[in-house]
Amino acid sequence: MRKAEEGISQVLDWVILKVVQRCNLNCTYCYVYNRGDDSWKTRAPVVLDSVIEKTAQRIVEHSQKYGLNKFVVELHGGEPLLLGKKKMQSLIDRLREICAPVYLRIILQTNGLLLDEEWLKLFDRNDISFGISLDGPPEIADKFRIFRNGTGSTQNLLDKINKLRTAGPDFDRLLGGVLCVVNPESNGAEIVRWFVANGFDAFEFLLPDGNYINYPQGWNGAGPYRRFLLEAFEEWYAMDGDAPQIRLFEMMLMGFMGVKSSLDALGGDLRKLCVIESDGTIGVSDVVRMCRGDYANDKLNIFDHPLDLHASVYKLEEIQQPAEQCQKCEYLQSCGGGYLPHRFDGNTFNRPSIYCDALYALSDRMSQKIRMDMPASLLRDPSASLRPTDFIG
Ligand code: SF4
């Protein structure tokens, strides 16, 4: 029984479809444009109609093979809203039409700069929730989130959000969450407070992408990230019932209860999803492309290969195994060894995350909190308090 459940949990049920390869921003930390993945330059700028059709057919074929009745399609870029509303509507219609009766949960990740009321109506009509990328207030976020001319983009986004919120409740109803890349020069507690004060009740912290041969910009060790995460966690934890959703913290805490994280940042299983590029190439989670070599090769495509081949071709089961050091670590359950691309050393993934120090310290702080909040009786040696009635039944 256990084996069967494990088998089901590994089945791919999520596709990231790159509908546009270009972006209207030039964020300096972007793994697509500024961290060594140049493959977008040679791909179709906008997803081909034939790729949309074939993707839908592959989803049906795959769902039948594995008995799935629902499947997630995440629309991604570049900036997906550059596709335009007409083409977006026809893409959604075509996907849903071919995939029926498999229920498609469609989500979309955007930088938000092109959002307007018409886009919100389109999302509402089509049962789509969207995520936006926002790294905090302009003085923090604009260090990285810039237009092509080098000017900051964050105030434009905040103005847009305020305008859409003034127009009605749709923006917050359709917003699935916010992705915030950590700026290690900022204060984690202040960033948490800023998001809450600005009306965001679900956001996620991402650690900038990098690995042992391609460190994040301005890398000065994991120390600044450790400080940021501890500050943010302390602030969040103290908010108690009013705390926003921050999946990184929630999932790590769940790890202490034995729940394996589905979050890729915490060693979640990358066999569960694949990326389909605008020209039909099938790849692993595209941050892995940053590791180049084998992982940046276009070995599969939607026209010739089924969706479930990518896990074996890219040897995902093998390379995802926690590093030897992680296997001995007391916090493997909460940390998961970190995000796979952050473990790459040029040849293998057999290293802890470059953020190990930060993840260890965060796990340690969580462990302390759990102990502090436990009833004192549980912290005594349990064997000392066993009574004969404990063995009845
Ligand atoms: S804290 Fe470090 S050693 Fe422990 S599981 Fe995480 S990355 Fe591995």
CSV table of N, CA, C and O and ligand atoms in Angstrom, one decimal, residues 212 252 322-339 343 351-361 363, ligand 1:
chain,number,residue,atom,x,y,z
A,212,TYR,N,27.4,26.3,-7.0
A,212,TYR,CA,28.8,26.4,-6.6
A,212,TYR,C,29.7,26.9,-7.7
A,212,TYR,O,30.8,27.2,-7.5
A,252,MET,N,8.3,24.1,5.9
A,252,MET,CA,9.4,23.6,6.7
A,252,MET,C,8.9,23.1,8.1
A,252,MET,O,9.3,22.1,8.6
A,322,PRO,N,19.2,13.2,-1.9
A,322,PRO,CA,19.9,14.2,-1.0
A,322,PRO,C,21.4,13.9,-1.0
A,322,PRO,O,21.8,12.8,-1.0
A,323,ALA,N,22.2,15.0,-0.9
A,323,ALA,CA,23.6,14.8,-0.8
A,323,ALA,C,24.0,14.0,0.4
A,323,ALA,O,23.2,14.0,1.4
A,324,GLU,N,25.2,13.4,0.4
A,324,GLU,CA,25.6,12.6,1.6
A,324,GLU,C,25.5,13.4,2.9
A,324,GLU,O,25.1,12.9,3.9
A,325,GLN,N,26.0,14.6,2.8
A,325,GLN,CA,26.0,15.5,4.0
A,325,GLN,C,24.5,15.7,4.5
A,325,GLN,O,24.3,15.7,5.7
A,326,CYS,N,23.6,15.9,3.5
A,326,CYS,CA,22.2,16.1,3.9
A,326,CYS,C,21.6,14.9,4.5
A,326,CYS,O,20.8,15.0,5.4
A,327,GLN,N,22.0,13.7,4.0
A,327,GLN,CA,21.4,12.5,4.5
A,327,GLN,C,21.7,12.3,6.0
A,327,GLN,O,21.0,11.6,6.7
A,328,LYS,N,22.8,12.9,6.5
A,328,LYS,CA,23.2,12.8,7.9
A,328,LYS,C,22.7,13.9,8.7
A,328,LYS,O,22.9,14.0,9.9
A,329,CYS,N,22.1,14.9,8.0
A,329,CYS,CA,21.7,16.1,8.7
A,329,CYS,C,20.4,15.9,9.5
A,329,CYS,O,19.4,15.3,9.0
A,330,GLU,N,20.3,16.5,10.7
A,330,GLU,CA,19.2,16.3,11.6
A,330,GLU,C,17.9,17.1,11.0
A,330,GLU,O,16.8,16.9,11.5
A,331,TYR,N,18.2,18.0,10.1
A,331,TYR,CA,17.1,18.8,9.6
A,331,TYR,C,16.7,18.5,8.1
A,331,TYR,O,16.1,19.3,7.4
A,332,LEU,N,17.1,17.3,7.6
A,332,LEU,CA,16.7,17.0,6.3
A,332,LEU,C,15.2,17.0,6.1
A,332,LEU,O,14.7,17.4,5.0
A,333,GLN,N,14.4,16.6,7.1
A,333,GLN,CA,13.0,16.6,6.9
A,333,GLN,C,12.4,18.0,6.7
A,333,GLN,O,11.4,18.1,5.9
A,334,SER,N,12.9,19.0,7.3
A,334,SER,CA,12.3,20.3,7.1
A,334,SER,C,13.0,21.0,5.9
A,334,SER,O,12.3,21.7,5.1
A,335,CYS,N,14.2,20.8,5.6
A,335,CYS,CA,15.0,21.5,4.6
A,335,CYS,C,15.0,20.8,3.2
A,335,CYS,O,14.9,21.5,2.2
A,336,GLY,N,14.9,19.5,3.3
A,336,GLY,CA,14.9,18.7,2.0
A,336,GLY,C,16.2,18.8,1.2
A,336,GLY,O,16.3,18.4,0.1
A,337,GLY,N,17.2,19.4,1.8
A,337,GLY,CA,18.5,19.6,1.1
A,337,GLY,C,18.5,20.8,0.1
A,337,GLY,O,19.5,21.0,-0.6
A,338,GLY,N,17.4,21.6,0.2
A,338,GLY,CA,17.4,22.8,-0.7
A,338,GLY,C,16.9,22.5,-2.1
A,338,GLY,O,16.5,21.4,-2.4
A,339,TYR,N,17.0,23.5,-2.9
A,339,TYR,CA,16.5,23.4,-4.3
A,339,TYR,C,17.6,22.8,-5.2
A,339,TYR,O,18.8,23.2,-5.1
A,343,ARG,N,22.3,23.1,-5.7
A,343,ARG,CA,23.3,22.1,-5.2
A,343,ARG,C,24.3,21.7,-6.3
A,343,ARG,O,25.2,20.9,-6.0
A,351,ARG,N,25.8,17.9,-3.3
A,351,ARG,CA,26.3,18.9,-2.4
A,351,ARG,C,25.0,19.4,-1.7
A,351,ARG,O,23.9,19.4,-2.3
A,352,PRO,N,25.2,19.9,-0.5
A,352,PRO,CA,24.0,20.6,0.1
A,352,PRO,C,23.8,21.9,-0.7
A,352,PRO,O,24.7,22.3,-1.4
A,353,SER,N,22.7,22.5,-0.5
A,353,SER,CA,22.4,23.8,-1.1
A,353,SER,C,23.5,24.8,-0.8
A,353,SER,O,24.0,24.8,0.3
A,354,ILE,N,23.8,25.8,-1.7
A,354,ILE,CA,24.7,26.9,-1.3
A,354,ILE,C,24.1,27.7,-0.1
A,354,ILE,O,24.8,28.4,0.5
A,355,TYR,N,22.8,27.5,0.1
A,355,TYR,CA,22.1,28.2,1.2
A,355,TYR,C,22.1,27.3,2.5
A,355,TYR,O,21.3,27.6,3.4
A,356,CYS,N,22.9,26.3,2.5
A,356,CYS,CA,22.8,25.3,3.7
A,356,CYS,C,22.8,26.1,5.0
A,356,CYS,O,22.0,25.8,5.9
A,357,ASP,N,23.8,27.0,5.2
A,357,ASP,CA,23.9,27.7,6.5
A,357,ASP,C,22.6,28.3,6.9
A,357,ASP,O,22.2,28.3,8.1
A,358,ALA,N,21.9,29.0,5.9
A,358,ALA,CA,20.7,29.7,6.2
A,358,ALA,C,19.6,28.7,6.5
A,358,ALA,O,18.8,28.9,7.4
A,359,LEU,N,19.5,27.6,5.7
A,359,LEU,CA,18.4,26.7,5.9
A,359,LEU,C,18.6,25.9,7.2
A,359,LEU,O,17.6,25.6,7.9
A,360,TYR,N,19.8,25.6,7.5
A,360,TYR,CA,20.1,24.9,8.8
A,360,TYR,C,19.7,25.8,10.0
A,360,TYR,O,19.0,25.4,10.9
A,361,ALA,N,20.1,27.1,9.9
A,361,ALA,CA,19.8,28.0,11.0
A,361,ALA,C,18.3,28.2,11.2
A,361,ALA,O,17.7,28.3,12.3
A,363,SER,N,15.9,26.0,10.2
A,363,SER,CA,15.3,24.8,10.8
A,363,SER,C,15.6,24.7,12.3
A,363,SER,O,14.7,24.3,13.1
B,1,SF4,S1,20.4,22.1,6.4
B,1,SF4,FE1,22.1,21.9,4.9
B,1,SF4,S2,22.9,19.8,5.3
B,1,SF4,FE2,20.9,20.0,6.3
B,1,SF4,S3,19.5,19.1,4.8
B,1,SF4,FE3,19.6,21.3,4.5
B,1,SF4,S4,21.1,21.7,2.9
B,1,SF4,FE4,21.4,19.6,3.7
